[in-house]
XYZ file of C-alpha atoms in Angstrom:
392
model
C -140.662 89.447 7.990
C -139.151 86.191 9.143
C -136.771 86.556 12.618
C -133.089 85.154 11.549
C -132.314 82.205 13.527
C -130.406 82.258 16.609
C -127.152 80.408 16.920
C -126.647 78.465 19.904
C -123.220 80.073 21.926
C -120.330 77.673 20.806
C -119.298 75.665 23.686
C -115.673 76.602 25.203
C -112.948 74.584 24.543
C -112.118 72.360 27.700
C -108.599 73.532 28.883
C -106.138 70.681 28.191
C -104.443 68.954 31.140
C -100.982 71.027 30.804
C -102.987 74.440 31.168
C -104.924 72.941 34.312
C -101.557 72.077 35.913
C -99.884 75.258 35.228
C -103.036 76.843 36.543
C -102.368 75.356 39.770
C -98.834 75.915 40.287
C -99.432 80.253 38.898
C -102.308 80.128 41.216
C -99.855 78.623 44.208
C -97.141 80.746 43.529
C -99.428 83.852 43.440
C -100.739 82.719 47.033
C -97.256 82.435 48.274
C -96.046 85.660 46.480
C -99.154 87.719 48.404
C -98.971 85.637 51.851
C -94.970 86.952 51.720
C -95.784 90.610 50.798
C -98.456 90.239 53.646
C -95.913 88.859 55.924
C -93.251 91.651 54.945
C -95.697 94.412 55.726
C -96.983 92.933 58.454
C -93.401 93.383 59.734
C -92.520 96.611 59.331
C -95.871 97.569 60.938
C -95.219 95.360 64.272
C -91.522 96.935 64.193
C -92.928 100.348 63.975
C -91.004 101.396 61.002
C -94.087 102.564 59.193
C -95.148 106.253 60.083
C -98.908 106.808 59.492
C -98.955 110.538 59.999
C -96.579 112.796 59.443
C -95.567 115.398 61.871
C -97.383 117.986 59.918
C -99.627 117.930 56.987
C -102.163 119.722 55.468
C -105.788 118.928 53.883
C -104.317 119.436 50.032
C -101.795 116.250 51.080
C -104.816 114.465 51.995
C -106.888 115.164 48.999
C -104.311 115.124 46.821
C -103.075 111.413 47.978
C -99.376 112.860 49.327
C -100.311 110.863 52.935
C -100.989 107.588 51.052
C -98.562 107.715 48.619
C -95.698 107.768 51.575
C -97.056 105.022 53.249
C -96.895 103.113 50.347
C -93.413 104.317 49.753
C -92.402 102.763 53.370
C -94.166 99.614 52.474
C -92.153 99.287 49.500
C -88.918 98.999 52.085
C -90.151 95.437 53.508
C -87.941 92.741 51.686
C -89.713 91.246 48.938
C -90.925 94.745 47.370
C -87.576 96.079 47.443
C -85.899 92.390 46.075
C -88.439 92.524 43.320
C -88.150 96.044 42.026
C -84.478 95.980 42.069
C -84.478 92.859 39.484
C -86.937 94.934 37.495
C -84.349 98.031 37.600
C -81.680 95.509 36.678
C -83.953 94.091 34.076
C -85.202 97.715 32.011
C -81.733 98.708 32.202
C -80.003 95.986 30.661
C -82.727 94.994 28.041
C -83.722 98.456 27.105
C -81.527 100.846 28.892
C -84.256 103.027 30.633
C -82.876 103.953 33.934
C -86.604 104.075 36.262
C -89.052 107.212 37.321
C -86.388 109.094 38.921
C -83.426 109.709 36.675
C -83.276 110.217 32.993
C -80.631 109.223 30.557
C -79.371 112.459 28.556
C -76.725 111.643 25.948
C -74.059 108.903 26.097
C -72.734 108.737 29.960
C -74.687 111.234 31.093
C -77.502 110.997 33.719
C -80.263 113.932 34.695
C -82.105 113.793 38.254
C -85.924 113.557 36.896
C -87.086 116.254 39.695
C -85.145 119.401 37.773
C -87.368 118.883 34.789
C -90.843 118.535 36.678
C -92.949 121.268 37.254
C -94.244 121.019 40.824
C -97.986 121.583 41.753
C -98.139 125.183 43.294
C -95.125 126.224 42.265
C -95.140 129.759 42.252
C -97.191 129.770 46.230
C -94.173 127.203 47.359
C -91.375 129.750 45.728
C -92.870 133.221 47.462
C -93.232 130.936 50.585
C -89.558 130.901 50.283
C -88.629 133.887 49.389
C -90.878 135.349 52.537
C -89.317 132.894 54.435
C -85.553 134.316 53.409
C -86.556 137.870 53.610
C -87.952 137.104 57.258
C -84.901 134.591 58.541
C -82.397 137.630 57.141
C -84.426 140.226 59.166
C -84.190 137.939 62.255
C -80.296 137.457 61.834
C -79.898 141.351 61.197
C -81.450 141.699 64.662
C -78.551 139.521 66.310
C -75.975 141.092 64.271
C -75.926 138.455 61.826
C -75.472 138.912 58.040
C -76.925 136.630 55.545
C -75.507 135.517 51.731
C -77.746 133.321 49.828
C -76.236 131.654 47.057
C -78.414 129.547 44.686
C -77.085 126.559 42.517
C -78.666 126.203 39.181
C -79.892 122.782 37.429
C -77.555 119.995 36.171
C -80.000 120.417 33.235
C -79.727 123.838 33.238
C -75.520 124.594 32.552
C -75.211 120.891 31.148
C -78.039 121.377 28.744
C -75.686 120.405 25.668
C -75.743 116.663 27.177
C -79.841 116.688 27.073
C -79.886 114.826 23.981
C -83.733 114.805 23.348
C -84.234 115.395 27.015
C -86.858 118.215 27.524
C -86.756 120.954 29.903
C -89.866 122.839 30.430
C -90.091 126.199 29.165
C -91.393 127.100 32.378
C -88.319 126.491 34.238
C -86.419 129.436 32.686
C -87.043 131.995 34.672
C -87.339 130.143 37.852
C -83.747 130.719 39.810
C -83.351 134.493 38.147
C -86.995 135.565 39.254
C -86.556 134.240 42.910
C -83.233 135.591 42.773
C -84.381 138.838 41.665
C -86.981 139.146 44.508
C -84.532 138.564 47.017
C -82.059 140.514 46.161
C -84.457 143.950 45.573
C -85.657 143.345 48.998
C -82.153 143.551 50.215
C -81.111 140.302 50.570
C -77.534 139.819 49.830
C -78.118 136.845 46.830
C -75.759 135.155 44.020
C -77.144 133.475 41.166
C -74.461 130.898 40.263
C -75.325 130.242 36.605
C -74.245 133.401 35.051
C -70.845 131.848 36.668
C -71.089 128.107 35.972
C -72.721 129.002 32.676
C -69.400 129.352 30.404
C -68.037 126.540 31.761
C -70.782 124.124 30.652
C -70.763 120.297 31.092
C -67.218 120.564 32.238
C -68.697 122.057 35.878
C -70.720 119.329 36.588
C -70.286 115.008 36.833
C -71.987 112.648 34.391
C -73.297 110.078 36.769
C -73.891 112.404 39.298
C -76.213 115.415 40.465
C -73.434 117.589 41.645
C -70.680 120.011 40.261
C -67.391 118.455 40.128
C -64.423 120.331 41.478
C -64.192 122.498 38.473
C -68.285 124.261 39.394
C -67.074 123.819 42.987
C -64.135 126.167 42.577
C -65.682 129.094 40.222
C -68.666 128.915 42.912
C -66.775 128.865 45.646
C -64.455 131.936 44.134
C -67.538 133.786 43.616
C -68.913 133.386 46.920
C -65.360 134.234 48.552
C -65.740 137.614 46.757
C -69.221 138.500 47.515
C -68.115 137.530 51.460
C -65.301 140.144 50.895
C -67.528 142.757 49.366
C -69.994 142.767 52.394
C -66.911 144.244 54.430
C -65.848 141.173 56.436
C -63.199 139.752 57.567
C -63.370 135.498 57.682
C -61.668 134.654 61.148
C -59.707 132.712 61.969
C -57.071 133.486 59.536
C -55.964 130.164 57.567
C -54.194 129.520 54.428
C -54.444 126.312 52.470
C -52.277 124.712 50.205
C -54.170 122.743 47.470
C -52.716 119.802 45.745
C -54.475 116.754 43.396
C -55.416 113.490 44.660
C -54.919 109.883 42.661
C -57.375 109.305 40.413
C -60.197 106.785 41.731
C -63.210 106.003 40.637
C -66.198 108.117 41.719
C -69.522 105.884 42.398
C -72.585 108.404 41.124
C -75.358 109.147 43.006
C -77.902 108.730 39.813
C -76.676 105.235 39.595
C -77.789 104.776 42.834
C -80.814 106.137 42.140
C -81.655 104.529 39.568
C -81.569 101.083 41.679
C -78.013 100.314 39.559
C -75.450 100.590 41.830
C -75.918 96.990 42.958
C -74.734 95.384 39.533
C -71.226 94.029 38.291
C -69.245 97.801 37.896
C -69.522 96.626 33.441
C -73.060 96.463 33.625
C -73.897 99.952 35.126
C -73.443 103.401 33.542
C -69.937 103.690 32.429
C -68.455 105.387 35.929
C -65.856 108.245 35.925
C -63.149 108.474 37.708
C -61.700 111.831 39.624
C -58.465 112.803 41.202
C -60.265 114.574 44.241
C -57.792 118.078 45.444
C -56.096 117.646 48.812
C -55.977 119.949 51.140
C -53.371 121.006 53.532
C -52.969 124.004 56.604
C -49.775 126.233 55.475
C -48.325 128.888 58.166
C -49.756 131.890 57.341
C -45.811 133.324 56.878
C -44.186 130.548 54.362
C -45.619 127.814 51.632
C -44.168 124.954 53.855
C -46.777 122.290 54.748
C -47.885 121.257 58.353
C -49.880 118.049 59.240
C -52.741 117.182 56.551
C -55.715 119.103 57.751
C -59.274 117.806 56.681
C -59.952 121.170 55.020
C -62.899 120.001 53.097
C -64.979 118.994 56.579
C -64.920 122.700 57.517
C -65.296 122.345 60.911
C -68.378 120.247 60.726
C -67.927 118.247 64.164
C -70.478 120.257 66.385
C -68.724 119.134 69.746
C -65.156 120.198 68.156
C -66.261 123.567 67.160
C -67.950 124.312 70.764
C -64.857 123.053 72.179
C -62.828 125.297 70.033
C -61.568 128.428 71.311
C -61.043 129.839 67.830
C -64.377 129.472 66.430
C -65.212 130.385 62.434
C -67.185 133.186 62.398
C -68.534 132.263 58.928
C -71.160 128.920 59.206
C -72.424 127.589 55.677
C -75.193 125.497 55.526
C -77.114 124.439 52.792
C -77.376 120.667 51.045
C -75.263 117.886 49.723
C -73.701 120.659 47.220
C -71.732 122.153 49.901
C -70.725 118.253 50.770
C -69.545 117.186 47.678
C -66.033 118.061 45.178
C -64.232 119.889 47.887
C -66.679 122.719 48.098
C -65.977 123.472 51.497
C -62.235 123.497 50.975
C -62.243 125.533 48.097
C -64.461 128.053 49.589
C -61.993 128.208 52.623
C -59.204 128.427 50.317
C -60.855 130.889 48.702
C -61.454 132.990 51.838
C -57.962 132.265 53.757
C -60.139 131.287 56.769
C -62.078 128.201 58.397
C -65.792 127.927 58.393
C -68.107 126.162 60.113
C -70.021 123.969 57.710
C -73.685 122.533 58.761
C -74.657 121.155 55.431
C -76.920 118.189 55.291
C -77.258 115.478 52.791
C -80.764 115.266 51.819
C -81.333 118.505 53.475
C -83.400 120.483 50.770
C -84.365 123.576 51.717
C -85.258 124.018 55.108
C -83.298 120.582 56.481
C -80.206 121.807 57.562
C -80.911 125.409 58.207
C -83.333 123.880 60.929
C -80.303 121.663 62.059
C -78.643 124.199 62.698
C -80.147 127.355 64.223
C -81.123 124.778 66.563
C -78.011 123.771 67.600
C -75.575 125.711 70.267
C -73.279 126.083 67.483
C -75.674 128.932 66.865
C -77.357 129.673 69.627
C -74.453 130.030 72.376
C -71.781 130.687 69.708
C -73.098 132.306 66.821
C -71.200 133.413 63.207
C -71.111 137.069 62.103
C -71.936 135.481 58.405
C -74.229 132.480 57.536
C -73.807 131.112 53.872
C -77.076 129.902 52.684
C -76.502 127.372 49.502
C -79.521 126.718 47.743
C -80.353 124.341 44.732
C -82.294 125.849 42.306
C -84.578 122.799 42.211
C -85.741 123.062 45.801
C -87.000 126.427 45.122
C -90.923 125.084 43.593
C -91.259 122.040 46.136
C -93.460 122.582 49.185
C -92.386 124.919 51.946
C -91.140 123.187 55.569
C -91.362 126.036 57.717
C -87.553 127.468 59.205
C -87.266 127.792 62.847
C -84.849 130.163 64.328
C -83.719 129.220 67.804
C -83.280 131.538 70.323
């Protein structure tokens, strides 16, 4: 049996003299692309803007890459990183309309925050870590003569789920707000689910562009809150009636457009924007409808040094996230209650952020409230647990 005869390897085509020149010039401008990224990080590390270690973390972060993955987040904040991914934002938006990791389009106008439809690793631990932690704080308040109402905002996706258009929301996610509801409120936490009241009122509670109720969910939440505060027996102090009037209509930038790295386009290249006609807010005398001086009703009271220096101090304090911030929540719930509060919401605040703000503050510690109003999104209630911190 004869061996077949071995072909000599065909000898490669020498590359023509265009393809060495343009080798040259890619293989120049990749040097100068990575010798600038270099330089950029190199920057933020000798300006100490990058933080190795956070201030607590745990072996599962480690192992499971959370410590890396947020130094490479603050990396991506040096200039060319955060140059390049915006024209790539720009880019997949206009060419194929996809609008990045972080927000998802729903139907026409409409924009979803991506973290309401993920299921979080260790969801159910990170929920009973905050319902312990709520059953614990309320214990801790009852001991100062404090009383606690926890009232928990459900999902965009949730009440707007008509404007999903092929959008999916895990099946898992159904139960979420009404089971951790349920636990707190059987172990005598005072607790309001708000979709059973934002629920009839749809897509017409909430803004396209944006991950927040407009004034419409603000009011019915803030009415339902307002009862529940009168149902527990007390009485909001001080005393202060509001007259409520609408705004001209402007234009009302969306936080998902900022999200989605969009925000910095021409206004006819971005999501089509909506426009609101935000309420005003003015004090009334408590005996007659007639106006006084325009009275920034919606801030509740949220100047720390004004509310120490106050002799009249709310006795209701509402903390909570950018929810409580955002439509005129704050005004409505005063309205609502014919008193002032003391709001302590934070943007960005999550769970724990501003209720750690603020029971370290004197606002609470010298001066406490007989009520704290707890607002909660239902989509902080899976993500990991920062432990709460009552000051003394």
């Amino acid at each position: 049996m004869s061996t077949p005869p071995v072909s000599a390897p065909a000898t490669p085509a020498a590359p023509s003299a265009l393809a060495r020149r343009a080798s040259r010039w890619a293989g120049l401008v990749l040097a100068v692309v990575l010798a600038a990224g270099l330089l950029g990080c190199g920057w933020l590390v000798y300006a100490s803007k990058i933080e190795w270690l956070p201030a607590s973390w745990t072996r599962d972060d480690a192992l499971h890459g959370e410590l890396t993955h947020r130094i490479a987040k603050q990396l991506s904040n040096a200039w060319l990183p955060e140059q390049a991914a915006r024209l790539e934002r720009a880019g997949s938006w206009l060419l194929l309309h996809d609008t990045g990791p972080r927000v998802r389009s729903g139907c026409p106008g409409w924009l979803f925050l991506t973290e309401e439809l993920q299921v979080h690793r260790d969801a159910q631990a990170n929920a009973q870590a905050k319902l312990q932690a709520v059953i614990a704080l309320r214990q801790k308040l009852a001991q100062r003569d404090i009383a606690l109402l926890v009232a928990v905002v459900p999902d965009k996706s949730r009440i707007a789920a008509a404007q999903l258009c092929g959008l999916s929301r895990p099946a898992q996610l159904e139960a979420r707000a009404a089971q951790w509801v349920a636990g707190l409120q059987q172990a005598g936490v005072r607790t309001i689910d708000l979709a059973p009241t934002l629920a009839p009122l749809g897509a017409s509670a909430w803004l396209r562009t944006d991950t927040h109720w407009n004034e419409t969910g603000a009011q019915a939440a803030a009415a339902v809150i307002a009862a529940q505060v009168r149902a527990a027996g007390l009485q909001p102090t001080p005393a202060q009636a509001y007259q409520a009037q609408p705004g001209p209509l402007a234009r009302r930038p969306g936080d998902l457009v900022h999200l989605a790295g969009l925000d910095w386009l021409p206004l006819r290249w971005q999501p089509q924007p909506e426009e609101v006609a935000a309420t005003e807010f003015k004090e009334v005398a408590a005996a007659g409808p007639a106006p006084t001086a325009p009275a920034e009703a919606a801030k509740g009271g949220d100047d720390l040094d004004d509310l120490l220096g106050d002799q009249q101090l709310p006795n209701v304090a509402l903390i909570g996230t950018s929810f409580s911030r955002n439509s005129n929540f704050v005004g409505f719930l005063q309205q609502a209650l014919g008193a002032k509060i003391g709001s302590f919401a934070k943007d960005g605040g999550k769970f724990s952020g501003s209720a750690n703000e603020y029971f370290s503050n004197p606002a609470f510690t010298q001066t406490p409230p007989k009520l704290v109003v707890w607002e909660i999104p239902e989509r902080d209630l899976q993500t990991p647990y920062e432990a709460i911190r009552l000051g003394r």
